[in-house]
Amino acid sequence: MFGERKEMSRYDLVMFDMDGTLMDSRAFHQKVFYRFLNQYVGNITEEEVRRGIGATVREIFDSAGVPEENLKELFVKLDEFCRTQVMDLAGQIPVIPGAYQLLEGLKSKGIPCGLLTNSMQAVTENMLKAKGLWNFFAGVSGADYFSVNKIERCRKLQKRLHGEKVLYVGDTEMDIELADCMGYDSCLAKTGYGWYEDETYILQVLRPDYVVLELKEILKFV
């Protein structure tokens, strides 16, 4: 998918978060979990689901009162649910302005892209394929029962993609913290669609290397 570098680049891998970074998908996830939890767990209100969005799948299950011994079985059911019952919703997700232009630009520069998300692998694949983004990524890592930990999955994805000089693009406190933990340069996507909670903390304490108001700005410094 990616040919030889056409020019000397600052990074040999750009890693992206997905939700709130490339896709405006909060409403999508609310609808998916509302459907799933009411079908397989019990009566859950839309407000309860809304409050849980942004947490990991494991944390959402915990908040819904799922016993530890039922978690593995429920992850399997969620995986199947995401593969078969969400395509009608996936096609409705807005792609954040500038995402296509950015990914096309990185591809033209010969810089591979990876995607790391706490969304389930199955739903991630459906989302990316529904919006025509799948083929931009050399590797994609979503969550499942055995690999909820984002840092562990990040290490595996970086190793698989042979990245040494890595830029991580995300929209939350956790994304910038992850980049710092991994020794990556970090970029906060402050586009108006982000899921972060404390902008002051991000800018003054975490201090990302870059802050962009439009995704296409990233092309200026890669």
PDB file of C-alpha atoms in Angstrom:
ATOM      1  CA  MET A   1       0.000   0.000   0.000  1.00  0.00           C
ATOM      2  CA  PHE A   2       2.855   2.342   0.757  1.00  0.00           C
ATOM      3  CA  GLY A   3       5.717   2.796  -1.666  1.00  0.00           C
ATOM      4  CA  GLU A   4       9.180   4.243  -1.144  1.00  0.00           C
ATOM      5  CA  ARG A   5       9.454   7.569   0.577  1.00  0.00           C
ATOM      6  CA  LYS A   6       9.298  10.425  -1.896  1.00  0.00           C
ATOM      7  CA  GLU A   7      10.993  12.802   0.534  1.00  0.00           C
ATOM      8  CA  MET A   8      12.728  12.741   3.877  1.00  0.00           C
ATOM      9  CA  SER A   9      10.023  12.614   6.555  1.00  0.00           C
ATOM     10  CA  ARG A  10      10.219  13.475  10.217  1.00  0.00           C
ATOM     11  CA  TYR A  11       8.273  10.322  11.108  1.00  0.00           C
ATOM     12  CA  ASP A  12       8.272   6.779   9.755  1.00  0.00           C
ATOM     13  CA  LEU A  13       4.888   5.971  11.317  1.00  0.00           C
ATOM     14  CA  VAL A  14       1.843   8.027  12.228  1.00  0.00           C
ATOM     15  CA  MET A  15      -0.476   6.350  14.713  1.00  0.00           C
ATOM     16  CA  PHE A  16      -4.068   7.506  15.093  1.00  0.00           C
ATOM     17  CA  ASP A  17      -6.789   7.180  17.656  1.00  0.00           C
ATOM     18  CA  MET A  18     -10.162   6.818  15.915  1.00  0.00           C
ATOM     19  CA  ASP A  19     -13.170   8.055  17.901  1.00  0.00           C
ATOM     20  CA  GLY A  20     -13.202  11.840  18.158  1.00  0.00           C
ATOM     21  CA  THR A  21      -9.985  11.998  16.130  1.00  0.00           C
ATOM     22  CA  LEU A  22     -10.984  10.725  12.690  1.00  0.00           C
ATOM     23  CA  MET A  23     -14.691  10.054  13.205  1.00  0.00           C
ATOM     24  CA  ASP A  24     -17.466  11.877  15.016  1.00  0.00           C
ATOM     25  CA  SER A  25     -18.731   8.609  16.451  1.00  0.00           C
ATOM     26  CA  ARG A  26     -20.051   9.327  19.948  1.00  0.00           C
ATOM     27  CA  ALA A  27     -23.715   9.027  18.880  1.00  0.00           C
ATOM     28  CA  PHE A  28     -22.896   5.823  16.981  1.00  0.00           C
ATOM     29  CA  HIS A  29     -21.375   4.135  20.039  1.00  0.00           C
ATOM     30  CA  GLN A  30     -24.276   5.215  22.200  1.00  0.00           C
ATOM     31  CA  LYS A  31     -26.721   3.557  19.820  1.00  0.00           C
ATOM     32  CA  VAL A  32     -24.616   0.384  19.513  1.00  0.00           C
ATOM     33  CA  PHE A  33     -24.268  -0.136  23.267  1.00  0.00           C
ATOM     34  CA  TYR A  34     -27.878   0.805  23.914  1.00  0.00           C
ATOM     35  CA  ARG A  35     -28.986  -1.902  21.477  1.00  0.00           C
ATOM     36  CA  PHE A  36     -26.521  -4.471  22.758  1.00  0.00           C
ATOM     37  CA  LEU A  37     -26.902  -3.977  26.500  1.00  0.00           C
ATOM     38  CA  ASN A  38     -30.696  -4.025  26.328  1.00  0.00           C
ATOM     39  CA  GLN A  39     -30.580  -7.198  24.271  1.00  0.00           C
ATOM     40  CA  TYR A  40     -28.020  -9.139  26.308  1.00  0.00           C
ATOM     41  CA  VAL A  41     -27.688  -7.554  29.769  1.00  0.00           C
ATOM     42  CA  GLY A  42     -30.927  -5.923  30.907  1.00  0.00           C
ATOM     43  CA  ASN A  43     -32.838  -2.684  30.870  1.00  0.00           C
ATOM     44  CA  ILE A  44     -30.315   0.132  30.445  1.00  0.00           C
ATOM     45  CA  THR A  45     -31.412   3.710  29.833  1.00  0.00           C
ATOM     46  CA  GLU A  46     -30.007   5.892  27.073  1.00  0.00           C
ATOM     47  CA  GLU A  47     -28.667   8.269  29.730  1.00  0.00           C
ATOM     48  CA  GLU A  48     -26.775   5.459  31.466  1.00  0.00           C
ATOM     49  CA  VAL A  49     -25.224   4.477  28.155  1.00  0.00           C
ATOM     50  CA  ARG A  50     -24.372   8.092  27.331  1.00  0.00           C
ATOM     51  CA  ARG A  51     -22.462   8.494  30.604  1.00  0.00           C
ATOM     52  CA  GLY A  52     -20.395   5.395  29.897  1.00  0.00           C
ATOM     53  CA  ILE A  53     -19.253   6.334  26.398  1.00  0.00           C
ATOM     54  CA  GLY A  54     -15.552   7.155  26.397  1.00  0.00           C
ATOM     55  CA  ALA A  55     -14.656   4.372  28.817  1.00  0.00           C
ATOM     56  CA  THR A  56     -13.252   1.007  27.738  1.00  0.00           C
ATOM     57  CA  VAL A  57     -15.641  -1.828  26.852  1.00  0.00           C
ATOM     58  CA  ARG A  58     -14.637  -3.586  30.078  1.00  0.00           C
ATOM     59  CA  GLU A  59     -15.500  -0.481  32.106  1.00  0.00           C
ATOM     60  CA  ILE A  60     -18.864  -0.156  30.346  1.00  0.00           C
ATOM     61  CA  PHE A  61     -19.670  -3.776  31.184  1.00  0.00           C
ATOM     62  CA  ASP A  62     -18.580  -3.235  34.790  1.00  0.00           C
ATOM     63  CA  SER A  63     -20.807  -0.175  35.128  1.00  0.00           C
ATOM     64  CA  ALA A  64     -23.718  -2.195  33.723  1.00  0.00           C
ATOM     65  CA  GLY A  65     -23.227  -4.744  36.508  1.00  0.00           C
ATOM     66  CA  VAL A  66     -21.882  -7.623  34.394  1.00  0.00           C
ATOM     67  CA  PRO A  67     -20.326 -10.282  36.680  1.00  0.00           C
ATOM     68  CA  GLU A  68     -16.662 -11.109  36.139  1.00  0.00           C
ATOM     69  CA  GLU A  69     -17.460 -14.695  35.178  1.00  0.00           C
ATOM     70  CA  ASN A  70     -19.722 -13.516  32.337  1.00  0.00           C
ATOM     71  CA  LEU A  71     -17.298 -11.053  30.745  1.00  0.00           C
ATOM     72  CA  LYS A  72     -15.639 -13.400  28.257  1.00  0.00           C
ATOM     73  CA  GLU A  73     -18.956 -14.710  26.963  1.00  0.00           C
ATOM     74  CA  LEU A  74     -20.315 -11.187  26.632  1.00  0.00           C
ATOM     75  CA  PHE A  75     -17.228 -10.007  24.717  1.00  0.00           C
ATOM     76  CA  VAL A  76     -17.819 -12.843  22.241  1.00  0.00           C
ATOM     77  CA  LYS A  77     -21.454 -11.812  21.851  1.00  0.00           C
ATOM     78  CA  LEU A  78     -20.462  -8.162  21.385  1.00  0.00           C
ATOM     79  CA  ASP A  79     -17.941  -9.135  18.718  1.00  0.00           C
ATOM     80  CA  GLU A  80     -20.597 -11.032  16.780  1.00  0.00           C
ATOM     81  CA  PHE A  81     -23.101  -8.222  17.323  1.00  0.00           C
ATOM     82  CA  CYS A  82     -20.649  -5.671  15.910  1.00  0.00           C
ATOM     83  CA  ARG A  83     -19.969  -7.854  12.869  1.00  0.00           C
ATOM     84  CA  THR A  84     -23.610  -8.424  11.996  1.00  0.00           C
ATOM     85  CA  GLN A  85     -25.916  -5.778  13.471  1.00  0.00           C
ATOM     86  CA  VAL A  86     -24.355  -2.325  13.219  1.00  0.00           C
ATOM     87  CA  MET A  87     -23.756  -1.684   9.519  1.00  0.00           C
ATOM     88  CA  ASP A  88     -26.904   0.441   9.288  1.00  0.00           C
ATOM     89  CA  LEU A  89     -25.412   2.696  11.957  1.00  0.00           C
ATOM     90  CA  ALA A  90     -21.811   2.615  10.711  1.00  0.00           C
ATOM     91  CA  GLY A  91     -22.744   4.199   7.412  1.00  0.00           C
ATOM     92  CA  GLN A  92     -24.203   7.202   9.242  1.00  0.00           C
ATOM     93  CA  ILE A  93     -20.998   8.177  11.088  1.00  0.00           C
ATOM     94  CA  PRO A  94     -19.580  11.550  10.003  1.00  0.00           C
ATOM     95  CA  VAL A  95     -15.894  11.558   9.119  1.00  0.00           C
ATOM     96  CA  ILE A  96     -14.192  14.554  10.700  1.00  0.00           C
ATOM     97  CA  PRO A  97     -13.377  17.259   8.127  1.00  0.00           C
ATOM     98  CA  GLY A  98      -9.875  16.958   6.729  1.00  0.00           C
ATOM     99  CA  ALA A  99      -9.423  13.278   7.596  1.00  0.00           C
ATOM    100  CA  TYR A 100      -9.464  12.057   3.993  1.00  0.00           C
ATOM    101  CA  GLN A 101      -7.137  14.850   2.901  1.00  0.00           C
ATOM    102  CA  LEU A 102      -4.720  14.072   5.727  1.00  0.00           C
ATOM    103  CA  LEU A 103      -4.626  10.336   5.080  1.00  0.00           C
ATOM    104  CA  GLU A 104      -4.242  10.848   1.331  1.00  0.00           C
ATOM    105  CA  GLY A 105      -1.393  13.254   2.023  1.00  0.00           C
ATOM    106  CA  LEU A 106       0.409  10.826   4.316  1.00  0.00           C
ATOM    107  CA  LYS A 107      -0.009   8.065   1.764  1.00  0.00           C
ATOM    108  CA  SER A 108       1.466  10.275  -0.959  1.00  0.00           C
ATOM    109  CA  LYS A 109       4.461  10.949   1.288  1.00  0.00           C
ATOM    110  CA  GLY A 110       4.936   7.212   1.790  1.00  0.00           C
ATOM    111  CA  ILE A 111       4.368   7.420   5.547  1.00  0.00           C
ATOM    112  CA  PRO A 112       2.550   4.344   6.911  1.00  0.00           C
ATOM    113  CA  CYS A 113      -0.384   4.869   9.254  1.00  0.00           C
ATOM    114  CA  GLY A 114      -1.584   2.733  12.118  1.00  0.00           C
ATOM    115  CA  LEU A 115      -4.859   2.965  14.011  1.00  0.00           C
ATOM    116  CA  LEU A 116      -5.255   2.157  17.698  1.00  0.00           C
ATOM    117  CA  THR A 117      -8.649   2.337  19.372  1.00  0.00           C
ATOM    118  CA  ASN A 118     -10.568   1.128  22.396  1.00  0.00           C
ATOM    119  CA  SER A 119     -13.491   0.297  20.128  1.00  0.00           C
ATOM    120  CA  MET A 120     -14.006  -3.398  19.462  1.00  0.00           C
ATOM    121  CA  GLN A 121     -11.993  -4.752  16.521  1.00  0.00           C
ATOM    122  CA  ALA A 122     -15.142  -5.865  14.697  1.00  0.00           C
ATOM    123  CA  VAL A 123     -16.905  -2.521  14.993  1.00  0.00           C
ATOM    124  CA  THR A 124     -13.689  -0.700  14.071  1.00  0.00           C
ATOM    125  CA  GLU A 125     -13.416  -2.673  10.851  1.00  0.00           C
ATOM    126  CA  ASN A 126     -17.054  -1.979  10.023  1.00  0.00           C
ATOM    127  CA  MET A 127     -16.655   1.737  10.689  1.00  0.00           C
ATOM    128  CA  LEU A 128     -13.500   2.120   8.610  1.00  0.00           C
ATOM    129  CA  LYS A 129     -14.826   0.094   5.694  1.00  0.00           C
ATOM    130  CA  ALA A 130     -18.206   1.845   5.711  1.00  0.00           C
ATOM    131  CA  LYS A 131     -16.498   5.233   5.407  1.00  0.00           C
ATOM    132  CA  GLY A 132     -13.791   4.249   2.910  1.00  0.00           C
ATOM    133  CA  LEU A 133     -10.908   4.583   5.373  1.00  0.00           C
ATOM    134  CA  TRP A 134      -9.797   0.967   5.799  1.00  0.00           C
ATOM    135  CA  ASN A 135      -7.165   0.916   3.065  1.00  0.00           C
ATOM    136  CA  PHE A 136      -5.320   3.927   4.451  1.00  0.00           C
ATOM    137  CA  PHE A 137      -3.993   1.901   7.381  1.00  0.00           C
ATOM    138  CA  ALA A 138      -1.096  -0.533   7.377  1.00  0.00           C
ATOM    139  CA  GLY A 139      -2.326  -1.915  10.699  1.00  0.00           C
ATOM    140  CA  VAL A 140      -5.435  -1.574  12.849  1.00  0.00           C
ATOM    141  CA  SER A 141      -5.780  -2.612  16.492  1.00  0.00           C
ATOM    142  CA  GLY A 142      -9.145  -2.594  18.232  1.00  0.00           C
ATOM    143  CA  ALA A 143     -10.054  -4.147  21.556  1.00  0.00           C
ATOM    144  CA  ASP A 144     -11.289  -7.631  22.371  1.00  0.00           C
ATOM    145  CA  TYR A 145     -11.518  -9.694  25.552  1.00  0.00           C
ATOM    146  CA  PHE A 146      -7.860 -10.670  25.456  1.00  0.00           C
ATOM    147  CA  SER A 147      -6.400  -7.295  24.455  1.00  0.00           C
ATOM    148  CA  VAL A 148      -8.239  -4.483  26.189  1.00  0.00           C
ATOM    149  CA  ASN A 149      -4.978  -2.831  27.320  1.00  0.00           C
ATOM    150  CA  LYS A 150      -4.236  -0.068  24.831  1.00  0.00           C
ATOM    151  CA  ILE A 151      -0.550   0.319  25.712  1.00  0.00           C
ATOM    152  CA  GLU A 152       0.145  -3.384  25.174  1.00  0.00           C
ATOM    153  CA  ARG A 153      -1.646  -3.291  21.830  1.00  0.00           C
ATOM    154  CA  CYS A 154       0.241  -0.136  20.903  1.00  0.00           C
ATOM    155  CA  ARG A 155       3.588  -1.852  21.439  1.00  0.00           C
ATOM    156  CA  LYS A 156       2.541  -4.797  19.284  1.00  0.00           C
ATOM    157  CA  LEU A 157       1.266  -2.557  16.499  1.00  0.00           C
ATOM    158  CA  GLN A 158       4.421  -0.432  16.475  1.00  0.00           C
ATOM    159  CA  LYS A 159       6.579  -3.555  16.299  1.00  0.00           C
ATOM    160  CA  ARG A 160       4.497  -5.006  13.472  1.00  0.00           C
ATOM    161  CA  LEU A 161       4.734  -1.762  11.484  1.00  0.00           C
ATOM    162  CA  HIS A 162       8.459  -1.277  12.240  1.00  0.00           C
ATOM    163  CA  GLY A 163       7.973   2.263  13.501  1.00  0.00           C
ATOM    164  CA  GLU A 164      10.900   4.045  15.157  1.00  0.00           C
ATOM    165  CA  LYS A 165      10.032   7.730  14.791  1.00  0.00           C
ATOM    166  CA  VAL A 166       6.356   7.765  15.686  1.00  0.00           C
ATOM    167  CA  LEU A 167       3.767  10.531  15.869  1.00  0.00           C
ATOM    168  CA  TYR A 168       0.599   9.732  17.805  1.00  0.00           C
ATOM    169  CA  VAL A 169      -2.555  11.726  16.972  1.00  0.00           C
ATOM    170  CA  GLY A 170      -5.431  11.684  19.432  1.00  0.00           C
ATOM    171  CA  ASP A 171      -8.155  13.746  21.042  1.00  0.00           C
ATOM    172  CA  THR A 172      -8.115  12.891  24.763  1.00  0.00           C
ATOM    173  CA  GLU A 173      -5.951  13.049  27.850  1.00  0.00           C
ATOM    174  CA  MET A 174      -5.370   9.298  27.596  1.00  0.00           C
ATOM    175  CA  ASP A 175      -4.017   9.629  24.055  1.00  0.00           C
ATOM    176  CA  ILE A 176      -1.391  12.194  25.026  1.00  0.00           C
ATOM    177  CA  GLU A 177      -0.466  10.166  28.119  1.00  0.00           C
ATOM    178  CA  LEU A 178      -0.105   7.043  25.992  1.00  0.00           C
ATOM    179  CA  ALA A 179       2.182   8.843  23.548  1.00  0.00           C
ATOM    180  CA  ASP A 180       4.352  10.053  26.417  1.00  0.00           C
ATOM    181  CA  CYS A 181       4.502   6.544  27.900  1.00  0.00           C
ATOM    182  CA  MET A 182       5.572   5.115  24.554  1.00  0.00           C
ATOM    183  CA  GLY A 183       8.145   7.836  23.846  1.00  0.00           C
ATOM    184  CA  TYR A 184       6.248   9.136  20.802  1.00  0.00           C
ATOM    185  CA  ASP A 185       5.717  12.700  19.740  1.00  0.00           C
ATOM    186  CA  SER A 186       2.092  13.630  20.335  1.00  0.00           C
ATOM    187  CA  CYS A 187      -0.503  15.700  18.539  1.00  0.00           C
ATOM    188  CA  LEU A 188      -3.797  16.828  20.050  1.00  0.00           C
ATOM    189  CA  ALA A 189      -6.560  16.970  17.449  1.00  0.00           C
ATOM    190  CA  LYS A 190      -8.514  19.931  18.797  1.00  0.00           C
ATOM    191  CA  THR A 191     -11.042  20.032  15.967  1.00  0.00           C
ATOM    192  CA  GLY A 192     -14.253  20.493  17.932  1.00  0.00           C
ATOM    193  CA  TYR A 193     -15.124  16.785  17.842  1.00  0.00           C
ATOM    194  CA  GLY A 194     -12.766  15.562  20.577  1.00  0.00           C
ATOM    195  CA  TRP A 195     -13.700  13.560  23.645  1.00  0.00           C
ATOM    196  CA  TYR A 196     -11.223  15.212  26.041  1.00  0.00           C
ATOM    197  CA  GLU A 197     -12.469  16.501  29.393  1.00  0.00           C
ATOM    198  CA  ASP A 198      -9.830  18.991  30.557  1.00  0.00           C
ATOM    199  CA  GLU A 199      -8.164  21.068  27.864  1.00  0.00           C
ATOM    200  CA  THR A 200      -6.128  23.078  30.388  1.00  0.00           C
ATOM    201  CA  TYR A 201      -4.659  19.893  31.856  1.00  0.00           C
ATOM    202  CA  ILE A 202      -3.694  18.647  28.404  1.00  0.00           C
ATOM    203  CA  LEU A 203      -2.086  21.894  27.280  1.00  0.00           C
ATOM    204  CA  GLN A 204      -0.361  22.929  30.503  1.00  0.00           C
ATOM    205  CA  VAL A 205       0.493  19.596  32.138  1.00  0.00           C
ATOM    206  CA  LEU A 206       0.669  16.959  29.403  1.00  0.00           C
ATOM    207  CA  ARG A 207       1.939  19.491  26.832  1.00  0.00           C
ATOM    208  CA  PRO A 208       1.563  17.686  23.495  1.00  0.00           C
ATOM    209  CA  ASP A 209       4.205  18.412  20.879  1.00  0.00           C
ATOM    210  CA  TYR A 210       1.588  19.712  18.476  1.00  0.00           C
ATOM    211  CA  VAL A 211      -1.959  21.006  18.656  1.00  0.00           C
ATOM    212  CA  VAL A 212      -4.025  21.277  15.479  1.00  0.00           C
ATOM    213  CA  LEU A 213      -7.419  22.838  14.890  1.00  0.00           C
ATOM    214  CA  GLU A 214      -7.756  21.096  11.508  1.00  0.00           C
ATOM    215  CA  LEU A 215      -6.470  17.620  10.689  1.00  0.00           C
ATOM    216  CA  LYS A 216      -4.857  18.697   7.435  1.00  0.00           C
ATOM    217  CA  GLU A 217      -2.439  20.875   9.448  1.00  0.00           C
ATOM    218  CA  ILE A 218      -0.592  17.694  10.413  1.00  0.00           C
ATOM    219  CA  LEU A 219       0.825  17.457   6.907  1.00  0.00           C
ATOM    220  CA  LYS A 220       2.920  20.563   7.617  1.00  0.00           C
ATOM    221  CA  PHE A 221       5.117  18.862  10.215  1.00  0.00           C
ATOM    222  CA  VAL A 222       5.413  15.205   9.234  1.00  0.00           C
TER     223      VAL A 222
END
